[in-house]
Short mmCIF file of C-alpha atoms in Angstrom, two decimals:
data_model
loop_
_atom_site.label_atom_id
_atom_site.label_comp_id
_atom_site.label_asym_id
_atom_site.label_seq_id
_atom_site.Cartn_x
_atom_site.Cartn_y
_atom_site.Cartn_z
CA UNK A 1 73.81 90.21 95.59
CA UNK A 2 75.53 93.01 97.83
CA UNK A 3 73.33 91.81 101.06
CA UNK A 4 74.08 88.15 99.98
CA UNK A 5 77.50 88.28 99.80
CA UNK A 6 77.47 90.27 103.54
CA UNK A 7 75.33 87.79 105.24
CA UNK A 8 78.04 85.19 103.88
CA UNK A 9 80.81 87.44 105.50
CA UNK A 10 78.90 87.49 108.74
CA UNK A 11 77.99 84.04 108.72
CA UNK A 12 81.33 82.98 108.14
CA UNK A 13 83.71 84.28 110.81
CA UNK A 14 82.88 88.48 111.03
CA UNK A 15 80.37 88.26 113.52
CA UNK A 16 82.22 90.11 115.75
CA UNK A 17 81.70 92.83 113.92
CA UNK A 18 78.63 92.86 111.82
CA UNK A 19 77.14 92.78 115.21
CA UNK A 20 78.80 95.71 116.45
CA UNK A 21 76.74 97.69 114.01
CA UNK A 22 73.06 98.77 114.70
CA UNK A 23 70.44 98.26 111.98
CA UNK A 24 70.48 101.66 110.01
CA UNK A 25 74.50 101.40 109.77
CA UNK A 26 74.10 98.06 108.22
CA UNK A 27 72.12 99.40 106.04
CA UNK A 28 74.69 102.53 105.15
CA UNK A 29 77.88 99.63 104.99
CA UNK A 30 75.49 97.48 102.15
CA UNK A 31 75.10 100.91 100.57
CA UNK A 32 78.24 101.41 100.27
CA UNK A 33 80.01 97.59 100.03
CA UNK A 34 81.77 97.01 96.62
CA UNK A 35 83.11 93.70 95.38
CA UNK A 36 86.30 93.36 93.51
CA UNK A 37 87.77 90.73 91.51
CA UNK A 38 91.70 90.36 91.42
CA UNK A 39 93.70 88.08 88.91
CA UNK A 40 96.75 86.14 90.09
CA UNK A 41 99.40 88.23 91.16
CA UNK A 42 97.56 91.23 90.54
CA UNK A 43 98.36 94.58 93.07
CA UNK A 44 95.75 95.30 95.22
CA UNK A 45 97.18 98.37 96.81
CA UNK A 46 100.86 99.30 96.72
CA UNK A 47 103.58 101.02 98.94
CA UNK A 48 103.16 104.94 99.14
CA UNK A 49 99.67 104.69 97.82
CA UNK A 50 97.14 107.13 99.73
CA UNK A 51 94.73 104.31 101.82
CA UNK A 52 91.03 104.93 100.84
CA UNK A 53 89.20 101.48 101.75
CA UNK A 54 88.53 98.30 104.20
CA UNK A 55 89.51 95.65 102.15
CA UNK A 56 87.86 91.96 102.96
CA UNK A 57 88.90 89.29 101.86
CA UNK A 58 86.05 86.76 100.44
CA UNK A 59 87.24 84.11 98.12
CA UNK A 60 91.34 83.53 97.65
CA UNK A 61 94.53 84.40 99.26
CA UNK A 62 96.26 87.80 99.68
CA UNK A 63 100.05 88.40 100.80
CA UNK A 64 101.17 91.75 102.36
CA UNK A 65 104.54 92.59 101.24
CA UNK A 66 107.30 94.63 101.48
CA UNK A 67 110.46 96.21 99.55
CA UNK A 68 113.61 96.67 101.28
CA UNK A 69 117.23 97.18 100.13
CA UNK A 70 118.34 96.02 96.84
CA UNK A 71 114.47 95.28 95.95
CA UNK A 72 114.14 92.28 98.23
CA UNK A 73 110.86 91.44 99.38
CA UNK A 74 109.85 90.34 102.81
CA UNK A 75 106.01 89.16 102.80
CA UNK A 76 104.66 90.64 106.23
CA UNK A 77 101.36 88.71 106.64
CA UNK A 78 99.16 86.13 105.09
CA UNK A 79 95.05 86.73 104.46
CA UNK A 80 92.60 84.01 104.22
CA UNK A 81 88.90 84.49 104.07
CA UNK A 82 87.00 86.24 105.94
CA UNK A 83 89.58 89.04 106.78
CA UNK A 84 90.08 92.76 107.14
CA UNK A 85 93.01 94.64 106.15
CA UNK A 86 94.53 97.69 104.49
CA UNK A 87 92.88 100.22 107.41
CA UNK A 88 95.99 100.75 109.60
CA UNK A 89 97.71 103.41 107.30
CA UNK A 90 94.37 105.42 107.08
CA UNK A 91 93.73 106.02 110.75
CA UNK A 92 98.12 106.79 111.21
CA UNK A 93 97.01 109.37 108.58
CA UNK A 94 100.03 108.22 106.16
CA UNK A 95 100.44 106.14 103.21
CA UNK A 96 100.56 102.83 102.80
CA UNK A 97 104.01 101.45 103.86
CA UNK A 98 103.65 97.70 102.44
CA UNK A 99 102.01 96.12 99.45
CA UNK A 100 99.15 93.88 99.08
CA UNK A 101 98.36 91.26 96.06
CA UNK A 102 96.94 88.32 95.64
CA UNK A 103 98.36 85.43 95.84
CA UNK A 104 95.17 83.25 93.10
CA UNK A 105 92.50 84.49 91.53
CA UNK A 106 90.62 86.31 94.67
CA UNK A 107 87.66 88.02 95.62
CA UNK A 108 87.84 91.20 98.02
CA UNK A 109 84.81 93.24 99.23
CA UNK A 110 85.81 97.11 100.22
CA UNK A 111 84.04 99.90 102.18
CA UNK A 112 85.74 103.76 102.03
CA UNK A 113 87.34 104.10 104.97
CA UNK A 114 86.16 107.41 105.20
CA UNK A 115 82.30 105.51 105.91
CA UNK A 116 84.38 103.14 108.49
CA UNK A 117 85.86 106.72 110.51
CA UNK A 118 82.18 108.08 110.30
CA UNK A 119 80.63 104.84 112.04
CA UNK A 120 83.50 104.31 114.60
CA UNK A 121 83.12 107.89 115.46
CA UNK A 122 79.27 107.27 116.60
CA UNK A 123 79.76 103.71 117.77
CA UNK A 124 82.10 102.79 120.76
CA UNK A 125 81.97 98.62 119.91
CA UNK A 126 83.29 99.15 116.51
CA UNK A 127 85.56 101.68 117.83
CA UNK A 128 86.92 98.83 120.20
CA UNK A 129 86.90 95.98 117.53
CA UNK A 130 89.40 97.98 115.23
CA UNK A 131 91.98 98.72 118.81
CA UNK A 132 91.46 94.69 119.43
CA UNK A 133 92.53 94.01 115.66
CA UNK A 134 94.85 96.36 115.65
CA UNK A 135 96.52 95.48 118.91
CA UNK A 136 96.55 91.61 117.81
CA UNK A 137 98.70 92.42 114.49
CA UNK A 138 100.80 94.68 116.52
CA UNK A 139 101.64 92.03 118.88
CA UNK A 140 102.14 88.86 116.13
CA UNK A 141 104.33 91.77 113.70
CA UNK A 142 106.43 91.53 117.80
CA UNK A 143 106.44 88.11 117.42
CA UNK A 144 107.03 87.32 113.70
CA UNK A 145 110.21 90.23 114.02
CA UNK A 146 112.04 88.13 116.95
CA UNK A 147 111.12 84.96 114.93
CA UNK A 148 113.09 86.19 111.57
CA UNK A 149 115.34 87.63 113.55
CA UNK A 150 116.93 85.30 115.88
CA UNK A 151 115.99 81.77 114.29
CA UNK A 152 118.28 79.71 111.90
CA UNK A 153 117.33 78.84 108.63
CA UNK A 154 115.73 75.74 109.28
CA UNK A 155 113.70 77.00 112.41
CA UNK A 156 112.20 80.20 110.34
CA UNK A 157 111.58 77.81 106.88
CA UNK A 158 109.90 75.04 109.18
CA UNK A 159 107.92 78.12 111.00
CA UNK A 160 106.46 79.22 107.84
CA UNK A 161 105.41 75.81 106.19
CA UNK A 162 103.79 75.59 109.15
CA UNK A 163 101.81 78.98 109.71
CA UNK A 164 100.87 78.11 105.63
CA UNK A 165 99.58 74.94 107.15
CA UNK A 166 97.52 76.93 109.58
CA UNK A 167 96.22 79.55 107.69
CA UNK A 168 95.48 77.94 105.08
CA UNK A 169 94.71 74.53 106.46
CA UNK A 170 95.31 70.57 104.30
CA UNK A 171 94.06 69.02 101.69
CA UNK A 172 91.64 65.70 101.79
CA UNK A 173 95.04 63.75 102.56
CA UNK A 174 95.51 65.94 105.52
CA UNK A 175 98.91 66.49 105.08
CA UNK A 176 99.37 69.03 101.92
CA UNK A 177 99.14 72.47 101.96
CA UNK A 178 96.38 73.89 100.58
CA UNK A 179 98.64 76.77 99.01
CA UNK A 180 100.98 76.41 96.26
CA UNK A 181 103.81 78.92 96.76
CA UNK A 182 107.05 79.82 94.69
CA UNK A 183 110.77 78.91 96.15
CA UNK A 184 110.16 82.68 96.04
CA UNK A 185 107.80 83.63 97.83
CA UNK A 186 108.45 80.96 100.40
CA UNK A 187 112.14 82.43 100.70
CA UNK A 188 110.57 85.75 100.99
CA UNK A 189 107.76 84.60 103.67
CA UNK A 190 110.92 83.36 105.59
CA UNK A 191 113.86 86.25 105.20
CA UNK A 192 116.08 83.88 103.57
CA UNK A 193 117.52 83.57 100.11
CA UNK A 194 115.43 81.68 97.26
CA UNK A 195 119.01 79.36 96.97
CA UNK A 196 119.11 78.69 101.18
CA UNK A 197 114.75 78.14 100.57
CA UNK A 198 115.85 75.86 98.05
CA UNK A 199 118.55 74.06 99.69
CA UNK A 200 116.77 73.78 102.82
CA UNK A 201 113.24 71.77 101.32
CA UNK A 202 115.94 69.62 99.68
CA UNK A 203 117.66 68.92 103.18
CA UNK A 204 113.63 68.55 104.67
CA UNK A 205 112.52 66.57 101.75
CA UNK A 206 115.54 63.95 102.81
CA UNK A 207 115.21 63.98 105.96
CA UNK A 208 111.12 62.63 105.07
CA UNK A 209 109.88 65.58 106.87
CA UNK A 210 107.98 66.81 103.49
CA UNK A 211 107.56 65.38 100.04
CA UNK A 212 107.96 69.01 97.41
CA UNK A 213 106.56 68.24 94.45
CA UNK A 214 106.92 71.46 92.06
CA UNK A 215 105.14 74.35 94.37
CA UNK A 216 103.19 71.22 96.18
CA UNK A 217 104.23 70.48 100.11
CA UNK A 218 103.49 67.44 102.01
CA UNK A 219 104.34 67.17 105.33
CA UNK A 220 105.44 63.70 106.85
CA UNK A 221 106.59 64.52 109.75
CA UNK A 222 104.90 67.74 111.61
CA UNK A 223 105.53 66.92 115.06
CA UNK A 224 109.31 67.20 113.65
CA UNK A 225 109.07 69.78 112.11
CA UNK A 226 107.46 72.08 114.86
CA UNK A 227 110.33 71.11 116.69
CA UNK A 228 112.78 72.42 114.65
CA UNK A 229 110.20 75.54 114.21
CA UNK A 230 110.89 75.98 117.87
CA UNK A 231 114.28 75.29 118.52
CA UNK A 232 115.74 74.95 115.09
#
């Protein structure tokens, strides 16, 4: 099962690093691979917790989250499968400074991270993959902070409907997401209030650039709507 459920990992979009490894430290990673289940909702790691694995995400969807004054929540990243996350706090030697849960009824498999500093120490490639992954968050966190910083309302609530859009991709109609999210945790996705989230789909929804129905999106209109995403 534990070999099965790696060759699906590498098969479907880790080759990059499965193939870093050499044969015997494939064999030490199945060894040691563990697959957890998480309900709806339910906290995979939280804020100030001590980091201990590589988390990968199989089946489901994962948000990365974060408290900040007065409780309010700002989610800092969105996981689809096949993804790795939950590493960066180990190798700054700190605790975890965000949450992670997911968002449905999700699959993750985990190594110790303790396994994952053993290998990179012996194996330059792998060394090089995590500065490349690392580097690449480091940059889009750049680009997400200007984004939430300096767009209006409608520009940052257009952006994220449509980085759900790509992350998570359409439906058969090729126009709803294939996520159902909250007024919530869209508002949170976008630093805005859950009344300006919910004022601003109403204002989208007349101006036919989506169709809401309950946590369902449609989008009409996308060329639109990246325009506001850009300018808005």
């Amino acid at each position: 099962m534990i070999r099965e459920t790696l060759e699906h990992v590498m098969n479907h979009g880790m080759q990059d690093l499965w193939n870093k490894l050499r044969p015997e430290e494939k064999h030490l990673v199945a060894d040691n691979f563990r697959i957890q289940r998480f309900k709806k909702n339910q906290i995979i790691y939280a804020e100030h917790e001590a980091p201990e694995f590589l988390w990968c995400l199989l089946k489901g969807k994962v948000k990365m989250y974060k408290s900040g004054v007065g409780d309010r929540v700002q989610i800092l990243r969105l996981y689809r499968p096949v993804q790795y996350f939950g590493y960066r706090a180990y190798f700054a030697r700190e605790e975890y400074v965000s949450s992670a849960s997911a968002f449905e009824p999700s699959e993750l498999g985990c190594i110790p991270m303790r396994l994952v500093e053993q290998l990179i120490k012996s194996n330059n490639d792998l060394a090089m993959f995590f500065i490349q992954e690392l580097s690449k968050n480091l940059g889009g966190s750049d680009t997400k902070i200007v984004n939430l910083t300096q767009k209006h309302i409608r520009g940052r609530l257009a952006e994220s409907i449509l980085l759900l859009a790509d992350n998570y991709g359409l439906e058969d109609d090729e126009a709803t997401l294939k996520i159902f999210m909250s007024r919530e945790d869209l508002a949170n996705l976008s630093n805005m209030t859950t009344a300006n989230a919910i004022r601003t789909l109403t204002t989208f929804s007349e101006e036919k650039l989506i169709v809401v129905d309950g946590r369902k999106i449609t989008i009409l209109d996308e060329p639109q709507l990246r325009k506001i995403s850009k300018f808005g």
